[in-house]
């Protein structure tokens, strides 16, 4: 790709190690998009609604895709999805769950609330790179997305 | 009064007086005793004069008076022809005497008030025996009820415990994976990004740490699957084994190729009664073992086929592997049980335990024929359709 893909990825995960691996895997998988990170559902909601430290939109742009962990302190992933889908302007943001926990009920609940994809966190970095490569190919290339204006 | 009539009256008086039971005439209007025999006096401890000054109600125990009066009214109004009741009576010394009272209307005589003849029998002994029996029974019934309640309570508590243990196990397993991910991830980044700072021994150590982390992850994963297999609700139904086997072989395609294995399936396999995910776990583990447990340098030869009996289907997985000595054939189904060293045959020791647990949950059977060094033939036996209710129950409570 000649032009830089500026579609923003927002990572929501409380585990610092997992975020290190995720960024490494994204880099290896050729995902060069601007990436931001929040630590929990509360941070995610604040980021999206431009509250607190996120008032300035310029350094905190609206994401194209959210990589969301489910088990986070305070506001968990489920609550975050529910909130996001209630906001008309965020209804079409791509939410990809990336969770270390994947009980059948959790998967069902995530989709029912409006997640677009559910991925399990792999243990091996190599597998995480493969996974991020799939994410890049599918969500950033193959998939036709109904872009909302604020995401352009 | 002429002679025969007098004679009758005399006979009556004698019979009345000498009877072994209490006899009394009661005025239906007032309820007063108009005539009592000596047995009445003996039983109640009252003299005849005293009794004649009392109403029948005075003899009844206060607790029973209301009921007794109702019965008496029914008798008087003629609704009851045969009057036979049991009432507790009060004797002169305050003791309670249980009496059975049978009564009949006396033929009315001109100028006389309506009367009844009451025959009174002391049944205190019988009542006491009955009471004792009842007393003996009540605690037994109470005890049985209490036992039942305790069993129900404990079952509920046990179910609660199992549930919270399941949740606990799951979250422990889940939380254990995060540090395993961290160990594995940082070590692989060390090896890859800082190779110049490491000598060969250092690199070797790091590889071992990675292998250990991977093994730990496998263990955690297997335990999670085993746990889910043990407690998840499994609605059973007809399962297409062909579709499941196709999926398994696709998943194992890389491994099959790498090991230069030959997998010979006698398609199609018969449909069975079960649960697709459980059946997949069972067959995948059996096939995986068949691929894995071969002597070094031997290409695995695996045959898979099904045989139908009247109501059941057996699915066979046969290999040319290292085999299992008859003495060990029971042990292999235990969790964490391993017969071979983990260097030659890596694994968690959960695979066949999963097979056994899965087979239990499906109400099926598992077995094998094997000799050391001569390959193994594992089979599972399932029903073709829903088995009768009894075996269904063992499945759902398993």
Coordinates of C-alpha atoms in Angstrom, one line a residue:
Chain A
X1 CA 0.0 0.0 0.0
X2 CA 1.4 3.4 -1.0
X3 CA -0.5 5.7 1.2
X4 CA -0.3 5.2 5.0
X5 CA -3.4 3.6 6.4
X6 CA -4.6 6.1 9.0
X7 CA -7.5 4.2 10.3
X8 CA -7.1 4.1 14.0
X9 CA -6.9 1.0 16.1
X10 CA -7.8 1.3 19.8
X11 CA -6.6 -1.4 22.1
X12 CA -8.5 -1.9 25.4
X13 CA -6.6 -4.3 27.7
X14 CA -5.5 -4.0 31.3
X15 CA -2.6 -6.5 30.9
X16 CA 0.6 -4.6 30.0
X17 CA 2.4 -7.7 28.9
X18 CA -0.4 -8.7 26.5
X19 CA -0.3 -5.1 25.0
X20 CA 3.5 -5.4 24.5
X21 CA 3.0 -8.7 22.6
X22 CA 0.0 -7.3 20.7
X23 CA 2.0 -4.3 19.4
X24 CA 4.9 -6.5 18.5
X25 CA 2.6 -8.9 16.7
X26 CA 0.8 -6.1 14.8
X27 CA 4.2 -4.7 13.8
X28 CA 5.3 -8.1 12.5
X29 CA 2.0 -8.6 10.7
X30 CA 2.5 -5.3 8.9
X31 CA -0.2 -3.3 10.7
X32 CA 1.2 0.2 10.6
X33 CA -2.0 2.0 11.5
X34 CA -2.0 4.5 14.4
X35 CA -2.7 2.6 17.6
X36 CA -3.9 3.8 20.9
X37 CA -4.5 2.0 24.1
X38 CA -6.9 2.3 27.1
X39 CA -6.7 0.1 30.2
X40 CA -10.3 -0.8 30.9
X41 CA -13.9 -0.2 29.8
X42 CA -14.1 3.0 31.7
X43 CA -11.1 4.4 29.9
X44 CA -12.6 3.2 26.6
X45 CA -15.9 5.0 27.2
X46 CA -14.0 8.1 28.3
X47 CA -11.9 8.0 25.2
X48 CA -14.8 7.5 22.8
X49 CA -16.9 10.2 24.5
X50 CA -14.0 12.6 24.6
X51 CA -14.0 13.1 28.4
X52 CA -11.3 13.8 30.9
X53 CA -7.8 13.4 29.4
X54 CA -9.4 12.6 26.0
X55 CA -11.1 16.0 25.5
X56 CA -8.8 16.9 22.6
X57 CA -9.8 14.8 19.6
X58 CA -6.6 15.4 17.6
X59 CA -4.3 13.1 19.7
X60 CA -7.3 10.8 20.5
X61 CA -9.1 10.1 17.2
X62 CA -12.2 8.0 16.9
X63 CA -11.1 4.4 16.1
X64 CA -12.0 2.4 13.1
X65 CA -11.5 -0.9 15.0
X66 CA -11.4 -1.7 18.7
X67 CA -9.4 -4.7 20.0
X68 CA -11.3 -5.4 23.2
X69 CA -10.3 -7.6 26.1
X70 CA -13.3 -8.9 28.1
X71 CA -11.9 -9.3 31.6
X72 CA -10.9 -5.9 32.7
X73 CA -11.3 -4.2 36.1
X74 CA -14.2 -1.9 36.8
X75 CA -16.1 -1.7 33.5
X76 CA -15.5 -5.0 31.7
X77 CA -15.6 -5.7 28.0
X78 CA -19.3 -6.6 27.9
X79 CA -20.4 -3.4 29.5
X80 CA -18.2 -1.5 27.2
X81 CA -19.7 -3.1 24.1
X82 CA -23.2 -2.4 25.4
X83 CA -22.4 1.2 25.9
X84 CA -20.7 1.6 22.5
X85 CA -23.6 0.1 20.6
X86 CA -26.0 2.4 22.4
X87 CA -24.3 5.4 20.9
X88 CA -25.6 6.0 17.4
X89 CA -22.3 7.4 16.1
X90 CA -20.4 4.4 17.3
X91 CA -22.8 1.7 16.2
X92 CA -20.6 0.6 13.2
X93 CA -17.2 0.7 14.8
X94 CA -15.7 -2.7 14.4
X95 CA -15.3 -4.4 17.7
X96 CA -13.0 -7.4 17.7
X97 CA -12.9 -9.3 21.0
X98 CA -9.4 -10.6 21.9
X99 CA -9.9 -12.5 25.1
X100 CA -8.0 -15.0 27.2
X101 CA -11.3 -16.3 28.4
X102 CA -13.8 -17.8 25.9
X103 CA -16.5 -19.7 27.6
X104 CA -19.5 -20.5 25.3
X105 CA -21.7 -18.1 27.3
X106 CA -19.1 -15.3 27.0
X107 CA -18.9 -15.7 23.2
X108 CA -22.7 -15.7 22.9
X109 CA -23.0 -12.6 25.2
X110 CA -20.4 -10.8 23.2
X111 CA -22.1 -11.3 19.9
X112 CA -25.5 -10.5 21.4
X113 CA -24.2 -7.2 22.6
X114 CA -22.9 -6.4 19.2
X115 CA -19.3 -7.6 18.8
X116 CA -18.2 -8.2 15.2
X117 CA -15.6 -10.9 15.9
X118 CA -14.4 -13.1 18.8
X119 CA -10.7 -14.1 18.9
X120 CA -8.9 -16.1 21.6
X121 CA -5.6 -14.8 22.9
X122 CA -3.0 -17.3 21.7
X123 CA -0.2 -18.3 24.1
X124 CA 2.5 -18.3 21.5
X125 CA 3.7 -15.0 20.0
X126 CA 4.0 -16.7 16.6
X127 CA 0.3 -17.5 16.7
X128 CA -0.5 -14.0 17.7
X129 CA 1.4 -12.7 14.7
X130 CA -0.6 -15.0 12.5
X131 CA -3.8 -13.8 14.1
X132 CA -2.9 -10.2 13.6
X133 CA -2.1 -10.9 10.0
X134 CA -5.6 -12.4 9.6
X135 CA -7.1 -9.3 11.2
X136 CA -5.1 -7.1 8.9
X137 CA -6.2 -9.0 5.8
X138 CA -9.8 -9.4 6.8
X139 CA -10.9 -6.2 8.6
X140 CA -8.5 -3.8 6.9
X141 CA -8.6 -5.2 3.4
X142 CA -11.2 -7.7 2.4
X143 CA -14.1 -6.6 4.5
X144 CA -16.3 -3.9 3.1
X145 CA -17.0 -1.5 5.9
X146 CA -19.9 0.9 6.3
X147 CA -17.7 3.8 7.3
X148 CA -19.2 6.4 9.4
X149 CA -18.2 10.0 8.7
X150 CA -16.1 10.5 11.8
X151 CA -14.0 7.4 10.9
X152 CA -13.0 8.6 7.5
Chain B
X1 CA -97.6 -53.8 86.7
X2 CA -98.5 -57.5 86.0
X3 CA -96.2 -60.4 86.7
X4 CA -94.5 -61.0 83.3
X5 CA -93.8 -57.3 82.9
X6 CA -92.3 -57.3 86.4
X7 CA -90.2 -60.2 85.5
X8 CA -88.9 -58.5 82.4
X9 CA -88.1 -55.4 84.4
X10 CA -86.4 -57.5 87.0
X11 CA -84.3 -59.3 84.3
X12 CA -83.4 -55.9 82.8
X13 CA -82.4 -54.5 86.2
X14 CA -80.2 -57.5 86.9
X15 CA -78.6 -57.4 83.4
X16 CA -78.1 -53.7 83.8
X17 CA -76.6 -53.9 87.2
X18 CA -74.4 -56.9 86.7
X19 CA -73.0 -56.0 83.3
X20 CA -69.3 -56.0 83.0
X21 CA -69.5 -52.7 81.2
X22 CA -70.8 -49.4 82.3
X23 CA -74.4 -48.8 81.5
X24 CA -76.3 -45.6 81.9
X25 CA -79.6 -44.0 81.0
X26 CA -79.3 -40.4 79.9
X27 CA -82.1 -37.9 79.6
X28 CA -81.9 -36.5 76.1
X29 CA -83.4 -33.2 77.1
X30 CA -81.1 -32.3 80.0
X31 CA -78.2 -34.7 79.3
X32 CA -78.5 -35.9 82.9
X33 CA -77.9 -39.5 84.0
X34 CA -81.1 -41.0 85.1
X35 CA -79.8 -44.4 85.9
X36 CA -76.2 -45.8 86.2
X37 CA -74.9 -49.3 87.1
X38 CA -72.2 -50.1 89.5
X39 CA -69.6 -50.5 86.8
X40 CA -70.1 -46.9 85.9
X41 CA -69.3 -45.9 89.4
X42 CA -66.3 -48.2 89.5
X43 CA -64.9 -46.8 86.3
X44 CA -65.4 -43.1 87.1
X45 CA -64.8 -43.3 90.9
X46 CA -68.1 -41.5 91.5
X47 CA -70.9 -42.9 93.6
X48 CA -74.3 -43.5 91.9
X49 CA -75.7 -40.5 93.7
X50 CA -72.9 -38.3 92.5
X51 CA -73.4 -39.6 88.9
X52 CA -77.1 -39.0 89.0
X53 CA -76.5 -35.4 89.9
X54 CA -74.3 -34.9 86.8
X55 CA -74.8 -34.5 83.0
X56 CA -72.9 -36.7 80.6
X57 CA -71.0 -33.6 79.6
X58 CA -69.5 -33.3 83.1
X59 CA -67.8 -36.6 82.6
X60 CA -66.2 -35.7 79.3
X61 CA -62.7 -34.2 79.3
X62 CA -62.9 -30.4 78.9
X63 CA -60.8 -30.5 75.7
X64 CA -63.3 -32.9 74.1
X65 CA -66.6 -31.4 75.4
X66 CA -67.4 -29.2 72.4
X67 CA -66.9 -32.1 69.9
X68 CA -68.8 -34.5 72.2
X69 CA -71.8 -32.1 72.4
X70 CA -71.9 -31.8 68.6
X71 CA -72.0 -35.6 68.3
X72 CA -74.7 -35.8 71.0
X73 CA -76.8 -33.2 69.2
X74 CA -76.6 -35.3 66.0
X75 CA -77.7 -38.3 67.9
X76 CA -80.6 -36.5 69.5
X77 CA -81.8 -35.1 66.2
X78 CA -81.9 -38.6 64.9
X79 CA -79.2 -38.1 62.2
X80 CA -77.1 -40.9 63.6
X81 CA -78.7 -44.2 64.4
X82 CA -75.7 -46.1 65.6
X83 CA -73.8 -44.0 68.0
X84 CA -70.4 -45.2 68.8
X85 CA -67.7 -42.8 69.9
X86 CA -64.5 -42.6 71.8
X87 CA -64.1 -39.8 74.3
X88 CA -61.6 -39.1 77.0
X89 CA -63.5 -38.9 80.3
X90 CA -62.5 -37.4 83.6
X91 CA -62.6 -39.6 86.7
X92 CA -63.3 -38.3 90.2
X93 CA -59.6 -38.5 91.1
X94 CA -58.8 -36.3 88.0
X95 CA -57.3 -39.1 85.9
X96 CA -58.3 -39.4 82.3
X97 CA -60.1 -42.5 81.2
X98 CA -60.6 -43.2 77.6
X99 CA -64.0 -44.7 77.0
X100 CA -65.9 -46.1 74.0
X101 CA -69.5 -45.1 74.3
X102 CA -72.2 -46.9 72.3
X103 CA -75.7 -45.6 72.6
X104 CA -79.2 -46.4 71.5
X105 CA -82.5 -44.6 71.9
X106 CA -84.7 -46.2 74.5
X107 CA -88.4 -46.8 73.5
X108 CA -90.2 -43.7 74.7
X109 CA -92.7 -44.3 77.5
X110 CA -95.7 -42.1 78.1
X111 CA -95.0 -39.3 80.5
X112 CA -91.3 -39.9 80.5
X113 CA -88.6 -37.8 78.8
X114 CA -86.7 -39.2 75.9
X115 CA -83.8 -41.3 77.1
X116 CA -80.9 -43.2 75.6
X117 CA -79.0 -46.2 76.9
X118 CA -75.3 -45.7 76.9
X119 CA -72.9 -48.6 77.2
X120 CA -69.5 -47.4 78.4
X121 CA -66.3 -49.3 78.2
X122 CA -62.9 -48.4 79.5
X123 CA -60.4 -48.5 76.7
X124 CA -57.6 -46.6 78.4
X125 CA -55.2 -49.6 78.1
X126 CA -55.8 -49.8 74.4
X127 CA -55.5 -46.1 74.0
X128 CA -52.2 -46.1 75.9
X129 CA -50.8 -48.8 73.7
X130 CA -52.0 -46.9 70.6
X131 CA -50.5 -43.7 71.9
X132 CA -47.2 -45.4 72.6
X133 CA -47.2 -46.8 69.1
X134 CA -47.9 -43.4 67.7
X135 CA -45.2 -41.9 69.9
X136 CA -42.8 -44.4 68.5
X137 CA -43.9 -43.7 65.0
X138 CA -43.9 -39.9 65.1
X139 CA -40.2 -39.6 65.8
X140 CA -39.5 -42.1 63.1
X141 CA -41.5 -40.2 60.6
X142 CA -39.9 -37.0 61.8
X143 CA -36.5 -38.6 61.5
X144 CA -37.2 -39.8 58.0
X145 CA -38.4 -36.3 57.0
X146 CA -35.5 -34.7 58.7
X147 CA -33.1 -37.1 56.9
X148 CA -34.7 -36.3 53.6
X149 CA -34.5 -32.6 54.2
X150 CA -30.9 -32.9 55.2
X151 CA -30.1 -34.9 52.1
X152 CA -31.8 -32.3 50.0
X153 CA -29.9 -29.5 51.7
X154 CA -26.6 -31.2 51.4
X155 CA -27.2 -32.0 47.8
X156 CA -28.0 -28.4 47.1
X157 CA -24.9 -27.3 49.0
X158 CA -22.8 -29.9 47.1
X159 CA -24.2 -28.7 43.8
X160 CA -23.4 -25.1 44.9
X161 CA -19.9 -26.2 45.8
X162 CA -19.3 -28.0 42.5
X163 CA -20.6 -25.0 40.7
X164 CA -18.3 -22.6 42.5
X165 CA -15.4 -25.0 42.1
X166 CA -16.1 -25.2 38.4
X167 CA -16.1 -21.4 38.3
X168 CA -13.0 -21.3 40.5
X169 CA -11.1 -23.9 38.4
X170 CA -12.0 -22.0 35.2
X171 CA -10.8 -18.6 36.5
X172 CA -7.7 -20.2 38.0
X173 CA -6.9 -21.8 34.7
X174 CA -7.7 -18.6 32.9
X175 CA -5.6 -16.5 35.2
X176 CA -2.7 -19.0 34.9
X177 CA -2.6 -18.5 31.2
X178 CA -1.8 -14.8 31.4
X179 CA 1.6 -15.3 33.0
X180 CA 2.3 -18.3 30.8
X181 CA 1.7 -16.0 27.8
X182 CA 4.0 -13.5 29.3
X183 CA 6.8 -16.0 29.8
X184 CA 6.5 -17.5 26.4
X185 CA 6.2 -14.1 24.7
X186 CA 9.2 -12.4 26.4
X187 CA 11.4 -15.4 25.9
X188 CA 10.6 -15.6 22.2
X189 CA 11.2 -11.9 21.8
X190 CA 14.5 -12.3 23.7
X191 CA 15.6 -15.1 21.3
X192 CA 14.6 -13.2 18.3
X193 CA 15.5 -9.6 19.0
X194 CA 18.7 -10.1 21.1
X195 CA 20.5 -13.1 19.7
X196 CA 23.9 -11.4 19.7
X197 CA 23.8 -11.0 23.6
X198 CA 23.2 -14.8 24.1
X199 CA 25.6 -17.7 23.7
X200 CA 24.5 -21.1 22.6
X201 CA 23.9 -22.4 26.1
X202 CA 21.8 -19.3 26.9
X203 CA 19.7 -19.8 23.8
X204 CA 19.3 -23.5 24.7
X205 CA 18.0 -22.5 28.2
X206 CA 15.6 -20.0 26.7
X207 CA 14.3 -22.7 24.3
X208 CA 13.7 -25.0 27.3
X209 CA 11.8 -22.2 29.1
X210 CA 9.6 -21.8 26.0
X211 CA 9.0 -25.5 25.7
X212 CA 8.0 -25.6 29.4
X213 CA 5.7 -22.7 29.0
X214 CA 4.1 -24.4 26.0
X215 CA 3.7 -27.5 28.0
X216 CA 2.1 -25.6 30.8
X217 CA -0.3 -24.0 28.3
X218 CA -1.2 -27.4 26.9
X219 CA -1.9 -28.7 30.4
X220 CA -4.1 -25.7 31.3
X221 CA -6.0 -26.1 28.0
X222 CA -6.6 -29.8 28.5
X223 CA -7.8 -29.2 32.1
X224 CA -10.2 -26.5 30.8
X225 CA -11.5 -28.9 28.2
X226 CA -11.7 -31.7 30.8
X227 CA -13.5 -29.4 33.2
X228 CA -16.0 -28.3 30.6
X229 CA -16.5 -31.9 29.5
X230 CA -17.3 -32.8 33.1
X231 CA -19.9 -30.2 34.0
X232 CA -21.4 -28.6 30.8
X233 CA -25.0 -29.5 29.9
X234 CA -24.8 -31.8 26.9
X235 CA -28.0 -32.1 25.0
X236 CA -27.7 -35.4 23.1
X237 CA -29.0 -36.1 19.6
X238 CA -28.2 -37.9 16.4
X239 CA -24.7 -37.2 15.2
X240 CA -23.2 -37.5 11.7
X241 CA -19.8 -39.1 12.5
X242 CA -18.6 -38.6 8.9
X243 CA -18.8 -34.8 9.2
X244 CA -17.0 -34.8 12.5
X245 CA -14.2 -37.2 11.3
X246 CA -13.7 -35.1 8.1
X247 CA -13.2 -32.0 10.4
X248 CA -10.7 -33.8 12.6
X249 CA -8.7 -35.1 9.7
X250 CA -8.6 -31.6 8.2
X251 CA -7.3 -30.3 11.5
X252 CA -4.7 -33.0 11.7
X253 CA -3.7 -32.7 8.1
X254 CA -0.4 -31.0 8.9
X255 CA 0.5 -33.6 11.6
X256 CA -0.5 -36.5 9.3
X257 CA 1.7 -35.1 6.5
X258 CA 4.6 -34.4 8.8
X259 CA 4.5 -38.0 10.2
X260 CA 4.0 -39.5 6.8
X261 CA 1.0 -41.2 8.2
X262 CA -1.5 -43.2 6.2
X263 CA -5.1 -42.8 7.5
X264 CA -7.5 -45.3 6.0
X265 CA -11.2 -44.6 6.6
X266 CA -14.0 -46.9 5.6
X267 CA -16.5 -44.3 4.6
X268 CA -19.3 -43.9 5.4
X269 CA -19.5 -44.3 9.2
X270 CA -22.8 -45.1 10.8
X271 CA -24.6 -42.2 12.6
X272 CA -24.7 -42.4 16.4
X273 CA -26.6 -40.9 19.4
X274 CA -24.3 -38.4 21.1
X275 CA -23.0 -34.8 21.2
X276 CA -20.9 -33.5 18.3
X277 CA -18.3 -31.6 20.3
X278 CA -17.8 -34.5 22.8
X279 CA -17.6 -37.0 20.0
X280 CA -15.1 -34.8 18.2
X281 CA -12.9 -34.6 21.4
X282 CA -13.0 -38.4 21.8
X283 CA -12.2 -39.2 18.2
X284 CA -9.6 -36.5 17.9
X285 CA -7.8 -37.7 21.0
X286 CA -7.8 -41.4 19.8
X287 CA -6.5 -40.4 16.3
X288 CA -3.9 -38.0 17.8
X289 CA -2.7 -40.9 20.0
X290 CA -2.6 -43.2 17.1
X291 CA -0.4 -40.7 15.2
X292 CA 1.8 -40.0 18.2
X293 CA 2.6 -43.3 19.8
X294 CA 4.6 -45.1 17.0
X295 CA 8.2 -46.3 17.3
X296 CA 10.7 -43.8 16.0
X297 CA 11.1 -44.0 12.3
X298 CA 7.8 -45.9 11.7
X299 CA 5.1 -44.3 9.6
X300 CA 1.7 -44.5 11.4
X301 CA -0.9 -46.7 9.7
X302 CA -4.3 -45.8 11.0
X303 CA -7.6 -47.5 10.1
X304 CA -11.0 -46.1 11.1
X305 CA -14.2 -47.9 10.6
X306 CA -17.6 -48.5 12.1
X307 CA -19.6 -51.7 12.8
X308 CA -23.3 -51.8 13.4
X309 CA -25.1 -54.1 15.8
X310 CA -28.9 -54.1 16.4
X311 CA -29.0 -51.1 18.6
X312 CA -25.4 -50.0 18.8
X313 CA -22.5 -48.7 16.7
X314 CA -18.8 -49.3 17.4
X315 CA -16.3 -47.0 15.9
X316 CA -12.8 -48.4 15.7
X317 CA -9.4 -46.6 15.6
X318 CA -6.6 -49.0 14.9
X319 CA -2.9 -48.2 14.8
X320 CA 0.4 -49.9 14.2
X321 CA 1.9 -48.1 17.3
X322 CA 3.9 -49.1 20.3
X323 CA 0.9 -50.8 21.9
X324 CA -0.1 -51.1 25.5
X325 CA 0.7 -54.1 27.8
X326 CA -2.6 -55.7 29.1
X327 CA -1.6 -54.8 32.7
X328 CA -1.6 -51.1 31.8
X329 CA -4.8 -51.0 29.9
X330 CA -6.8 -49.6 32.7
X331 CA -4.3 -47.1 33.9
X332 CA -4.1 -45.2 30.7
X333 CA -7.6 -43.8 31.2
X334 CA -6.6 -42.0 34.4
X335 CA -5.9 -38.3 34.3
X336 CA -2.2 -37.4 34.2
X337 CA -1.3 -41.0 33.9
X338 CA 1.6 -41.6 31.4
X339 CA 3.2 -44.8 30.4
X340 CA 6.0 -43.4 28.3
X341 CA 8.7 -40.8 28.8
X342 CA 7.7 -37.3 27.8
X343 CA 10.8 -36.7 25.7
X344 CA 9.9 -39.4 23.1
X345 CA 6.1 -39.0 23.5
X346 CA 5.2 -35.5 24.6
X347 CA 1.7 -35.0 26.1
X348 CA -0.2 -33.9 29.1
X349 CA -1.7 -37.3 30.2
X350 CA -5.1 -35.9 29.9
X351 CA -6.1 -37.2 26.4
X352 CA -7.5 -40.6 27.3
X353 CA -9.0 -39.3 30.6
X354 CA -10.9 -36.9 28.3
X355 CA -12.0 -39.8 26.1
X356 CA -13.2 -41.7 29.2
X357 CA -15.0 -38.6 30.6
X358 CA -16.6 -37.9 27.2
X359 CA -17.7 -41.5 26.8
X360 CA -19.3 -41.4 30.3
X361 CA -21.2 -38.2 29.4
X362 CA -22.6 -39.8 26.3
X363 CA -23.6 -43.0 28.1
X364 CA -21.3 -44.9 25.8
X365 CA -18.4 -47.4 26.2
X366 CA -14.8 -47.4 25.4
X367 CA -12.4 -50.3 25.1
X368 CA -9.2 -51.5 23.4
X369 CA -7.3 -54.5 22.2
X370 CA -3.6 -54.1 22.3
X371 CA -0.4 -55.9 22.9
X372 CA 2.9 -54.3 23.7
X373 CA 4.7 -53.6 20.4
X374 CA 1.9 -54.8 18.3
X375 CA -0.3 -51.8 17.9
X376 CA -3.6 -50.8 19.5
X377 CA -7.2 -51.0 18.5
X378 CA -9.5 -48.6 20.4
X379 CA -13.2 -48.7 20.0
X380 CA -16.1 -46.7 21.3
X381 CA -19.6 -48.1 21.4
X382 CA -22.6 -45.8 21.2
X383 CA -26.3 -46.3 20.7
X384 CA -27.9 -45.6 17.4
X385 CA -30.9 -43.8 18.9
X386 CA -31.9 -42.3 22.2
X387 CA -31.4 -45.0 24.8
X388 CA -34.1 -45.9 27.4
X389 CA -34.8 -43.3 30.1
X390 CA -32.6 -45.0 32.7
X391 CA -29.4 -44.7 30.9
X392 CA -30.3 -41.2 29.9
X393 CA -30.4 -40.3 33.5
X394 CA -26.9 -41.6 34.2
X395 CA -25.8 -39.4 31.4
X396 CA -27.3 -36.2 32.7
X397 CA -26.1 -36.7 36.2
X398 CA -22.6 -37.8 35.2

